[in-house]
Coordinates of C-alpha atoms in Angstrom, one line a residue:
M1 CA 0.0 0.0 0.0
A2 CA 1.2 3.5 -0.8
A3 CA 0.8 6.5 1.3
S4 CA -2.3 7.2 -0.7
S5 CA -4.0 4.0 0.5
D6 CA -6.8 5.7 2.4
I7 CA -9.9 3.6 3.0
P8 CA -12.4 5.6 5.1
R9 CA -15.2 3.7 6.6
F10 CA -17.2 4.3 9.8
S11 CA -17.9 2.8 13.2
G12 CA -18.0 3.5 17.0
W13 CA -18.2 1.9 20.4
P14 CA -20.5 -1.1 19.9
G15 CA -22.7 -2.4 22.6
V16 CA -21.6 -6.0 22.3
R17 CA -24.5 -7.5 24.1
S18 CA -27.0 -5.8 21.7
L19 CA -25.3 -7.1 18.5
S20 CA -27.3 -9.5 16.3
R21 CA -26.1 -13.0 15.7
K22 CA -25.1 -12.3 12.0
T23 CA -23.2 -9.2 13.1
A24 CA -21.3 -11.1 15.8
S25 CA -20.6 -13.9 13.3
W26 CA -19.2 -11.4 10.8
L27 CA -17.0 -9.7 13.4
T28 CA -15.6 -13.1 14.4
I29 CA -14.9 -14.2 10.8
G30 CA -13.6 -10.7 9.9
F31 CA -11.1 -10.4 12.7
A32 CA -10.0 -14.0 12.2
A33 CA -9.2 -13.1 8.6
V34 CA -7.3 -10.0 9.8
A35 CA -5.2 -12.2 12.1
V36 CA -4.5 -14.6 9.2
Y37 CA -3.4 -11.6 7.1
F38 CA -0.6 -10.7 9.5
L39 CA 0.7 -14.3 9.3
L40 CA 1.1 -14.1 5.5
S41 CA 3.7 -12.3 3.5
G42 CA 4.5 -11.1 0.0
T43 CA 2.0 -11.3 -2.8
V44 CA -0.3 -13.6 -0.8
Q45 CA -0.6 -11.0 1.9
E46 CA -1.4 -8.3 -0.7
I47 CA -4.2 -10.4 -2.1
A48 CA -5.5 -11.3 1.3
Y49 CA -5.8 -7.5 2.0
E50 CA -8.1 -7.2 -1.1
V51 CA -10.1 -10.3 -0.2
I52 CA -10.9 -8.8 3.2
G53 CA -11.9 -5.5 1.5
V54 CA -14.2 -7.2 -1.0
S55 CA -15.7 -9.4 1.7
S56 CA -16.5 -6.3 3.7
V57 CA -18.3 -4.8 0.6
A58 CA -20.3 -8.0 0.3
A59 CA -21.2 -8.0 4.0
A60 CA -22.1 -4.4 3.9
Y61 CA -24.3 -4.7 0.8
A62 CA -26.0 -7.8 2.3
G63 CA -27.1 -5.5 5.1
I64 CA -27.8 -2.4 3.0
V65 CA -30.3 -4.2 0.7
R66 CA -32.3 -5.2 3.8
I67 CA -32.3 -1.7 5.4
A68 CA -35.7 -0.1 5.1
G69 CA -37.0 3.3 6.1
R70 CA -35.8 6.9 5.8
T71 CA -32.1 6.1 6.7
R72 CA -31.6 3.9 3.7
P73 CA -30.3 6.6 1.3
A74 CA -27.5 7.5 3.8
W75 CA -26.4 3.8 4.0
Q76 CA -26.4 3.7 0.2
F77 CA -23.9 6.6 0.1
F78 CA -21.8 4.8 2.7
G79 CA -21.8 1.7 0.5
A80 CA -20.8 3.6 -2.6
G81 CA -18.0 5.2 -0.8
L82 CA -16.8 1.8 0.5
I83 CA -16.8 0.4 -3.0
L84 CA -14.7 3.3 -4.3
Q85 CA -12.2 2.7 -1.5
V86 CA -11.9 -1.0 -2.2
I87 CA -11.5 -0.3 -5.9
G88 CA -8.6 2.0 -5.0
D89 CA -7.0 -0.7 -3.0
C90 CA -7.3 -3.1 -5.9
V91 CA -5.7 -0.7 -8.3
S92 CA -2.9 -0.1 -5.8
T93 CA -2.4 -3.8 -5.4
F94 CA -2.4 -4.3 -9.2
Y95 CA 0.6 -1.9 -9.4
E96 CA 2.5 -3.7 -6.7
V97 CA 1.7 -7.3 -7.7
H98 CA 1.6 -7.2 -11.5
L99 CA 3.8 -4.1 -12.3
G100 CA 6.3 -4.7 -9.5
H101 CA 6.2 -1.2 -8.0
E102 CA 4.0 1.0 -5.8
A103 CA 1.3 3.1 -7.5
P104 CA 2.6 6.5 -8.5
V105 CA 1.2 9.7 -7.1
P106 CA -1.1 10.6 -8.6
S107 CA -2.7 7.5 -10.0
A108 CA -6.1 6.0 -10.7
A109 CA -6.0 4.6 -7.1
D110 CA -5.9 8.2 -5.8
V111 CA -9.0 9.1 -7.8
F112 CA -11.0 6.3 -6.3
Y113 CA -9.7 6.9 -2.8
L114 CA -10.4 10.6 -2.8
A115 CA -13.9 10.1 -4.4
G116 CA -14.9 8.0 -1.5
Y117 CA -14.5 10.7 1.2
P118 CA -17.2 13.1 0.1
L119 CA -19.7 10.2 -0.2
Y120 CA -19.0 9.3 3.4
A121 CA -19.5 12.9 4.4
I122 CA -22.8 13.1 2.5
G123 CA -23.9 9.9 4.1
I124 CA -23.2 11.3 7.6
L125 CA -25.1 14.6 6.8
L126 CA -28.1 12.5 5.5
V127 CA -28.1 10.5 8.7
L128 CA -28.3 13.7 10.7
K129 CA -31.0 15.1 8.5
E130 CA -33.1 12.0 8.3
L131 CA -33.0 11.4 12.0
G132 CA -34.3 14.8 12.9
A133 CA -31.3 16.9 13.7
E134 CA -31.8 20.5 12.7
M135 CA -29.2 22.7 11.0
T136 CA -29.3 25.6 13.4
R137 CA -27.0 28.6 13.9
A138 CA -25.5 26.8 16.9
T139 CA -24.9 23.6 14.9
V140 CA -23.1 25.5 12.2
L141 CA -21.0 27.4 14.7
D142 CA -20.0 24.2 16.4
A143 CA -19.0 22.6 13.1
V144 CA -17.0 25.7 12.0
I145 CA -15.2 25.8 15.4
V146 CA -14.1 22.1 15.0
F147 CA -13.3 22.7 11.3
V148 CA -11.0 25.7 12.1
A149 CA -9.3 23.8 14.9
V150 CA -8.6 20.7 12.9
S151 CA -7.6 22.6 9.8
T152 CA -5.1 24.7 11.7
V153 CA -3.5 21.6 13.3
Q154 CA -3.5 19.8 9.9
W155 CA -1.8 22.8 8.4
M156 CA 0.9 23.0 11.1
F157 CA 1.8 19.3 11.1
V158 CA 0.8 17.9 7.6
V159 CA -0.2 20.4 4.9
E160 CA 2.5 23.0 5.2
P161 CA 5.4 20.5 5.6
A162 CA 4.1 18.6 2.5
L163 CA 4.4 21.8 0.4
H164 CA 8.2 21.6 0.7
M165 CA 8.3 17.9 -0.2
A166 CA 6.5 17.5 -3.5
T167 CA 8.4 17.7 -6.8
A168 CA 5.5 18.0 -9.2
T169 CA 2.3 20.1 -9.0
S170 CA 0.1 17.0 -9.5
T171 CA 1.8 15.2 -6.6
L172 CA 1.5 18.3 -4.5
V173 CA -2.3 18.6 -5.2
V174 CA -2.9 14.9 -4.3
N175 CA -0.8 15.1 -1.2
E176 CA -2.8 18.1 0.0
L177 CA -6.2 16.6 -0.9
Y178 CA -5.8 13.7 1.5
P179 CA -5.5 15.7 4.7
S180 CA -8.2 18.0 3.4
M181 CA -10.5 15.0 3.0
D182 CA -9.6 13.8 6.4
V183 CA -10.7 17.1 7.9
L184 CA -14.0 16.9 6.0
L185 CA -14.6 13.4 7.2
F186 CA -13.6 14.2 10.8
V187 CA -15.8 17.3 11.0
A188 CA -18.8 15.4 9.6
L189 CA -18.2 12.5 12.1
V190 CA -18.1 14.9 15.0
Q191 CA -21.6 16.0 14.2
I192 CA -22.9 12.5 14.9
V193 CA -20.9 12.3 18.1
I194 CA -22.1 15.7 19.5
G195 CA -25.4 16.0 17.7
P196 CA -28.9 15.4 19.3
I197 CA -28.8 11.8 18.2
R198 CA -29.3 8.8 20.4
R199 CA -26.9 6.4 18.7
S200 CA -27.6 2.8 18.3
A201 CA -25.1 0.0 17.6
P202 CA -24.9 0.5 13.8
Y203 CA -23.9 4.2 14.2
N204 CA -21.5 3.4 17.0
L205 CA -19.8 0.9 14.6
L206 CA -19.7 3.5 11.9
I207 CA -18.0 6.0 14.3
L208 CA -15.3 3.5 15.3
S209 CA -14.6 2.7 11.7
V210 CA -14.1 6.3 10.7
V211 CA -11.9 6.9 13.7
L212 CA -9.6 4.0 12.7
V213 CA -9.4 5.3 9.1
V214 CA -8.5 8.9 10.1
L215 CA -6.0 7.6 12.6
A216 CA -4.3 5.5 10.0
D217 CA -4.3 8.3 7.4
E218 CA -2.8 10.8 9.9
T219 CA -0.2 8.3 11.0
I220 CA 0.9 7.8 7.4
M221 CA 1.0 11.5 6.6
L222 CA 2.9 12.4 9.8
S223 CA 5.5 9.6 9.5
G224 CA 5.8 9.9 5.7
S225 CA 6.1 6.1 5.3
Y226 CA 4.0 3.0 5.0
H227 CA 5.0 -0.7 5.5
V228 CA 2.8 -3.6 4.4
G229 CA 1.8 -5.7 7.4
G230 CA 2.2 -2.9 9.9
L231 CA -0.1 -1.4 12.5
I232 CA -1.5 0.9 9.9
D233 CA -2.9 -2.0 8.0
L234 CA -4.5 -3.2 11.3
C235 CA -6.4 0.1 11.5
Y236 CA -7.5 0.0 7.8
L237 CA -8.6 -3.7 7.9
S238 CA -10.4 -3.3 11.2
S239 CA -12.2 -0.4 9.7
Y240 CA -13.4 -2.6 6.9
V241 CA -14.6 -5.3 9.3
F242 CA -16.5 -2.7 11.5
W243 CA -18.1 -1.2 8.4
G244 CA -19.5 -4.5 7.3
A245 CA -20.8 -5.1 10.8
A246 CA -22.4 -1.7 10.9
A247 CA -24.5 -2.4 7.8
L248 CA -25.4 -5.9 9.0
Q249 CA -26.5 -4.6 12.4
A250 CA -28.6 -1.8 10.8
S251 CA -30.5 -4.5 8.8
S252 CA -31.2 -6.6 11.9
G253 CA -34.4 -4.8 12.8
E254 CA -32.8 -2.7 15.6
A255 CA -34.6 0.6 16.0
P256 CA -32.6 3.3 14.2
A257 CA -30.9 6.1 16.1
H258 CA -33.2 9.1 16.4
S259 CA -33.0 12.7 17.5
T260 CA -33.6 13.3 21.2
A261 CA -33.9 17.1 20.7
G262 CA -34.5 19.3 17.7
T263 CA -31.8 21.8 18.7
P264 CA -28.4 21.1 20.0
R265 CA -27.9 21.1 23.8
L266 CA -24.7 21.6 25.7
T267 CA -24.2 17.9 26.4
Y268 CA -21.0 16.6 28.0
A269 CA -19.9 15.2 24.6
R270 CA -20.5 18.6 22.9
M271 CA -18.6 20.5 25.6
A272 CA -15.8 17.9 25.5
V273 CA -15.4 18.3 21.7
L274 CA -15.6 22.1 21.8
G275 CA -13.1 22.2 24.7
A276 CA -10.7 20.0 22.7
A277 CA -11.1 22.4 19.8
L278 CA -10.2 25.4 22.0
V279 CA -7.0 23.9 23.3
S280 CA -5.9 22.0 20.2
V281 CA -4.0 24.9 18.6
P282 CA -2.2 26.1 21.7
V283 CA -1.2 22.6 22.6
S284 CA 0.0 22.0 19.0
S285 CA 2.2 25.2 19.3
M286 CA 3.7 23.9 22.5
V287 CA 4.5 20.5 20.8
E288 CA 6.2 22.3 17.9
H289 CA 8.2 24.3 20.4
Y290 CA 9.6 21.3 22.2
L291 CA 10.0 19.0 19.2
P292 CA 13.6 19.3 17.9
G293 CA 14.1 20.3 14.3
R294 CA 10.5 21.3 13.7
A295 CA 9.6 24.6 12.1
R296 CA 7.2 26.8 14.1
H297 CA 4.0 28.0 12.6
T298 CA 3.3 30.9 14.9
P299 CA 1.3 33.0 12.3
A300 CA -1.0 30.0 11.5
A301 CA -1.5 29.2 15.2
A302 CA -2.3 32.9 15.9
I303 CA -4.8 33.1 13.1
G304 CA -6.4 29.8 14.0
T305 CA -6.7 30.8 17.7
A306 CA -8.1 34.2 16.9
L307 CA -10.8 32.7 14.6
I308 CA -11.7 30.1 17.2
A309 CA -12.0 32.9 19.9
V310 CA -14.3 34.9 17.6
L311 CA -16.5 31.9 16.9
V312 CA -16.6 31.0 20.6
L313 CA -17.8 34.5 21.4
L314 CA -20.5 34.2 18.7
R315 CA -21.5 30.9 20.2
L316 CA -21.6 32.3 23.7
G317 CA -23.7 35.2 22.5
G318 CA -26.2 32.8 21.0
L319 CA -26.4 30.8 24.2
L320 CA -27.0 34.0 26.3
R321 CA -29.8 35.1 23.9
A322 CA -31.3 31.6 24.0
V323 CA -31.2 31.7 27.9
E324 CA -32.7 35.2 27.9
A325 CA -35.5 34.1 25.5
Q326 CA -36.2 31.1 27.6
N327 CA -36.3 33.2 30.8
V328 CA -38.8 35.5 29.1
Q329 CA -40.9 32.6 28.1
L330 CA -40.8 31.1 31.6
R331 CA -41.8 34.4 33.1
K332 CA -44.7 34.6 30.8
L333 CA -45.8 31.1 31.7
D334 CA -45.4 31.9 35.4
Q335 CA -47.5 35.0 35.0
L336 CA -50.2 33.0 33.1
K337 CA -50.1 30.4 35.9
D338 CA -50.6 33.0 38.6
E339 CA -53.4 34.6 36.6
F340 CA -55.1 31.3 36.2
V341 CA -54.7 30.5 39.9
S342 CA -56.1 33.9 40.9
S343 CA -59.1 33.6 38.5
V344 CA -60.0 30.0 39.6
S345 CA -59.6 30.9 43.2
H346 CA -62.0 33.9 42.9
E347 CA -64.5 31.8 41.1
L348 CA -64.3 29.1 43.8
R349 CA -64.6 31.4 46.8
T350 CA -68.0 32.7 45.9
P351 CA -69.8 29.3 45.8
L352 CA -67.8 28.0 48.7
T353 CA -68.9 31.0 50.8
S354 CA -72.5 30.3 49.8
I355 CA -72.2 26.6 50.7
S356 CA -70.7 27.5 54.1
G357 CA -73.5 30.0 54.8
Y358 CA -76.3 27.6 53.8
T359 CA -74.7 24.8 55.8
E360 CA -74.8 26.9 58.9
L361 CA -78.5 27.7 58.2
V362 CA -79.3 24.0 57.8
G363 CA -77.7 23.3 61.2
D364 CA -79.6 26.1 62.9
P365 CA -82.1 24.6 65.4
E366 CA -84.7 27.3 64.3
V367 CA -84.8 25.8 60.8
G368 CA -85.8 22.4 62.0
P369 CA -84.7 19.4 64.0
L370 CA -82.0 17.2 62.4
T371 CA -81.3 13.5 63.1
S372 CA -77.9 12.7 64.6
D373 CA -76.8 11.3 61.2
Q374 CA -77.8 14.5 59.5
Q375 CA -75.9 16.5 62.0
N376 CA -72.8 14.5 61.3
Y377 CA -73.2 15.0 57.6
I378 CA -73.6 18.7 58.0
A379 CA -70.5 18.8 60.2
I380 CA -68.5 17.0 57.6
V381 CA -69.7 19.3 54.9
S382 CA -68.9 22.3 57.1
R383 CA -65.4 21.1 57.9
N384 CA -64.5 20.4 54.2
T385 CA -66.0 23.7 53.1
D386 CA -63.8 25.5 55.7
R387 CA -60.8 23.5 54.5
L388 CA -61.5 24.5 50.8
L389 CA -62.0 28.1 51.8
R390 CA -58.6 28.1 53.6
V391 CA -56.9 26.7 50.4
V392 CA -58.7 29.2 48.2
N393 CA -57.7 32.1 50.5
D394 CA -54.1 30.9 50.6
L395 CA -54.1 30.8 46.8
L396 CA -55.6 34.3 46.6
F397 CA -53.0 35.6 49.1
F398 CA -50.2 34.0 47.1
S399 CA -51.5 35.5 43.8
G400 CA -51.6 38.9 45.4
M401 CA -48.1 38.5 46.7
Q402 CA -46.9 37.6 43.2
D403 CA -48.4 40.9 42.0
G404 CA -46.5 42.8 44.8
R405 CA -49.6 43.5 46.8
L406 CA -49.3 43.0 50.5
E407 CA -51.0 45.8 52.3
L408 CA -50.9 45.8 56.1
Q409 CA -53.4 47.6 58.4
R410 CA -51.1 48.5 61.3
E411 CA -52.3 48.7 64.8
D412 CA -51.1 47.7 68.3
V413 CA -51.3 43.9 68.5
N414 CA -50.7 41.6 71.5
L415 CA -49.4 38.3 70.1
A416 CA -50.3 36.5 73.4
T417 CA -54.0 37.3 72.7
L418 CA -53.8 36.2 69.1
A419 CA -52.1 33.0 70.2
A420 CA -54.7 32.2 72.8
E421 CA -57.5 32.7 70.2
A422 CA -55.7 30.4 67.7
V423 CA -55.4 27.7 70.4
E424 CA -59.0 28.0 71.3
M425 CA -60.0 27.7 67.6
A426 CA -57.8 24.7 67.0
L427 CA -58.6 22.9 70.3
P428 CA -61.5 20.8 68.8
N429 CA -59.3 19.5 66.0
A430 CA -56.5 18.7 68.4
E431 CA -58.8 16.8 70.8
A432 CA -60.4 14.9 67.9
K433 CA -56.9 13.7 66.9
G434 CA -55.9 12.8 70.5
L435 CA -53.4 15.6 70.9
I436 CA -52.6 17.8 73.9
L437 CA -52.7 21.5 72.8
K438 CA -51.4 24.0 75.4
C439 CA -51.1 27.8 75.3
G440 CA -48.2 29.3 77.4
C441 CA -49.2 32.9 76.5
A442 CA -49.2 34.6 79.9
T443 CA -46.5 37.1 78.8
P444 CA -47.9 40.0 76.7
A445 CA -45.9 40.5 73.5
H446 CA -46.8 43.7 71.8
V447 CA -46.0 44.6 68.2
V448 CA -47.3 47.0 65.6
G449 CA -48.8 45.1 62.8
D450 CA -51.8 43.7 61.0
A451 CA -53.8 41.6 63.5
S452 CA -55.5 39.5 60.9
R453 CA -52.3 38.7 59.1
L454 CA -50.4 37.9 62.2
A455 CA -53.3 35.7 63.3
Q456 CA -53.1 33.9 60.0
V457 CA -49.4 33.2 60.7
I458 CA -50.2 31.7 64.1
D459 CA -53.1 29.7 62.6
N460 CA -50.8 28.3 59.9
L461 CA -48.2 27.2 62.4
V462 CA -50.7 25.6 64.8
S463 CA -52.6 23.9 62.0
N464 CA -49.3 22.5 60.7
A465 CA -48.2 21.3 64.1
I466 CA -51.5 19.4 64.6
K467 CA -51.4 17.9 61.1
F468 CA -47.8 16.5 61.5
T469 CA -48.1 15.3 65.1
P470 CA -49.4 11.8 65.6
A471 CA -52.0 10.9 68.3
G472 CA -50.7 11.0 71.8
G473 CA -48.3 13.9 71.1
Q474 CA -48.6 17.5 72.2
V475 CA -48.4 21.0 70.6
I476 CA -47.4 24.0 72.7
V477 CA -47.9 27.6 71.7
G478 CA -46.1 30.3 73.6
T479 CA -45.0 34.0 73.5
S480 CA -42.0 35.7 75.0
T481 CA -40.2 39.0 74.8
E482 CA -36.6 40.2 74.9
P483 CA -35.1 43.6 74.3
G484 CA -36.5 44.9 71.0
L485 CA -38.2 41.6 70.0
A486 CA -41.5 39.8 70.5
T487 CA -41.5 36.1 69.8
I488 CA -44.3 33.6 69.1
E489 CA -43.2 30.0 69.3
V490 CA -45.1 26.8 68.2
S491 CA -43.5 23.5 69.2
D492 CA -44.7 19.9 68.6
T493 CA -43.6 16.3 69.2
G494 CA -44.4 15.3 65.6
M495 CA -42.6 13.5 62.8
G496 CA -40.1 16.3 62.3
I497 CA -38.5 17.5 59.1
P498 CA -35.5 15.8 57.3
A499 CA -32.4 18.0 57.7
A500 CA -31.8 18.0 53.9
E501 CA -35.3 19.5 53.3
Q502 CA -35.3 22.3 55.9
E503 CA -33.7 24.9 53.6
R504 CA -36.6 24.5 51.2
L505 CA -39.4 24.6 53.7
F506 CA -40.4 28.2 52.8
Q507 CA -40.4 27.7 49.1
R508 CA -43.8 28.0 47.4
F509 CA -45.6 24.7 46.8
F510 CA -42.8 22.8 48.5
R511 CA -44.0 19.8 50.6
S512 CA -41.7 17.6 52.6
S513 CA -41.2 14.0 51.9
N514 CA -42.9 13.1 55.2
A515 CA -46.0 15.0 54.1
I516 CA -46.1 13.2 50.8
S517 CA -45.4 9.7 52.1
G518 CA -47.9 10.2 54.9
A519 CA -50.6 11.5 52.4
I520 CA -51.1 14.6 54.6
P521 CA -53.2 17.1 52.7
G522 CA -51.8 20.6 51.9
T523 CA -50.9 23.0 49.2
G524 CA -47.3 23.8 50.2
L525 CA -48.2 27.5 50.6
G526 CA -48.7 27.8 54.4
L527 CA -45.0 28.3 55.4
Y528 CA -44.3 30.4 52.3
I529 CA -47.2 32.8 53.3
T530 CA -46.0 32.7 56.9
K531 CA -42.5 33.8 56.0
A532 CA -43.8 36.5 53.7
I533 CA -46.1 38.0 56.4
A534 CA -43.3 37.8 59.0
E535 CA -40.8 39.6 56.7
A536 CA -43.4 42.2 55.8
H537 CA -43.6 43.1 59.5
G538 CA -39.8 43.4 59.6
G539 CA -39.4 40.0 61.3
R540 CA -38.0 36.6 60.6
V541 CA -38.9 32.9 60.9
E542 CA -36.7 30.3 62.6
V543 CA -37.0 26.6 62.6
E544 CA -35.5 23.8 64.6
S545 CA -36.4 20.2 63.8
R546 CA -35.1 16.7 64.1
E547 CA -36.7 13.9 62.2
G548 CA -38.8 11.8 64.5
A549 CA -38.4 14.2 67.5
G550 CA -40.6 17.2 66.6
T551 CA -40.3 20.7 65.3
V552 CA -40.2 24.2 66.8
F553 CA -41.1 27.3 64.7
R554 CA -40.3 30.8 66.1
I555 CA -41.6 34.1 64.6
R556 CA -39.4 37.0 65.9
L557 CA -40.9 40.5 65.3
P558 CA -39.8 44.0 66.3
A559 CA -41.4 44.7 69.6
G560 CA -43.4 48.0 70.1
S561 CA -46.8 49.6 70.4
S562 CA -48.9 51.9 68.3
S563 CA -47.2 54.8 69.9
E564 CA -43.7 53.4 69.0
P565 CA -43.7 52.4 65.4
P566 CA -41.2 49.7 64.3
A567 CA -37.9 50.8 62.9
D568 CA -38.8 49.8 59.4
G569 CA -41.4 52.5 59.5
G570 CA -44.0 51.1 57.2
G571 CA -43.9 47.4 56.9
A572 CA -42.2 46.7 53.7
G573 CA -40.5 43.4 54.2
P574 CA -37.4 42.3 52.3
T575 CA -39.4 41.7 49.2
G576 CA -40.4 45.4 48.9
Q577 CA -43.6 47.5 49.3
A578 CA -46.3 45.5 51.1
R579 CA -49.9 46.2 50.2
L580 CA -52.7 43.5 50.2
R581 CA -55.9 43.9 52.2
A582 CA -56.3 41.2 54.7
T583 CA -58.7 38.3 54.0
P584 CA -60.8 37.2 56.9
R585 CA -59.7 34.2 59.0
T586 CA -61.6 31.0 58.3

């Protein structure tokens, strides 16, 4: 084989366990033939090389004729390219065996070899198109980045040195075409590796085949020599075998590779390839610097690095624009969701209020006597109506907060009084569940704030404590003061909160794993609302919890009275101006 003996074919990393029986059989036979090839010598060895190539064509076309569907045209291009490569090998062998010398450069063998490369590249592009990959600006930029990087390295190590070695123009043209075709083939191959394609075994085999061919080509061009029966032949012959296996596997009925996304994503493979492209030119410059006797290509390296930098900036700009567009879309969707929640909540509250009112009327003794069963039914309806009203009010409050409306009607408020009222209201639920509910609220704790909103905070905490505490436990509500602060504390002996989830407790719609696994009802808005109200009053929420040992919530607020307004002077919490009229407690 001469230096022009380039036989590109494709493959990748096959999933051995997924290969069909005929594919596995061909691989076994093919690599056995390759092993025999290295045991031969002379003319017999040359002929054996062609036998393996022709056998690969036969195996490939045995598979291609059975491939159905939209990917078949791509495989036909692959097959045509393979035939041209094998014909080139046969011409080269004719020169060596029958004419007694290597094929000249250029020769008919070079025509067939070079004609095969574009066919492979077209086949790869067809694969990408037919499997749903889109030719977007990002895809083109990525391909150009890889192209510039590979072309620059090829120029530094192969193309430019070859300019000083050729004696005839025709020889120079051929010698420059081979590395150019390798660049074309490699860039096309990279698009399969980094593209939005879920690769199956046939395409993995194709990738591996191409890698072997490009590796063999580059080794010949860098070393400037070729020896029959060397490791370069192992790469070429293995590529043949893998190519035949790829076509046979594609015809075995395995589902073809398909696009997992219409537009390219920054997958690990894509980032790895782009990262390699970024460092390839600087690394090549360092290699040239330390290799003795090599000319340095500083201008080429500088131009290549500058081009890659510009392309990377364009790629980064596209990514930033895409992220911004996505953020705008997400904000619109979030706004639509909030508007929907607000609209539905308003529509629900009116009939629920009516149901609640008529339920009370039915239970009024003046309306008429009820049986014990009817009274139980009415009580169930009333409880569930109140529960739905609380959910609706929470959703309306949340919707108002999202619009920046949290208006506080400030007055002198005694937290101890609000706590005692909350305990009194929750006592029936606690007793029904078998809990001890205590109020340690003897110490007055005055703040300036919205009484209804602060009462809502205490109700939320007490309700949560009762929900998450099993029968036989206890819930204690207390107030305390310290210089400049008034504190309301709700502690329980319930199931506790996993440590890993405590940071997310106050996120909207978040529900702990305990609540989900225990099927405990709730919207995940109670603590979010609690924190928002506390912060709107210039306060903060603290939580201490240990899984299986209970939880303590503390609301710390600036102490004061109506004659001593709090330091924040108006009640805007950390989220900004607060202005939402209070909804009645339910």
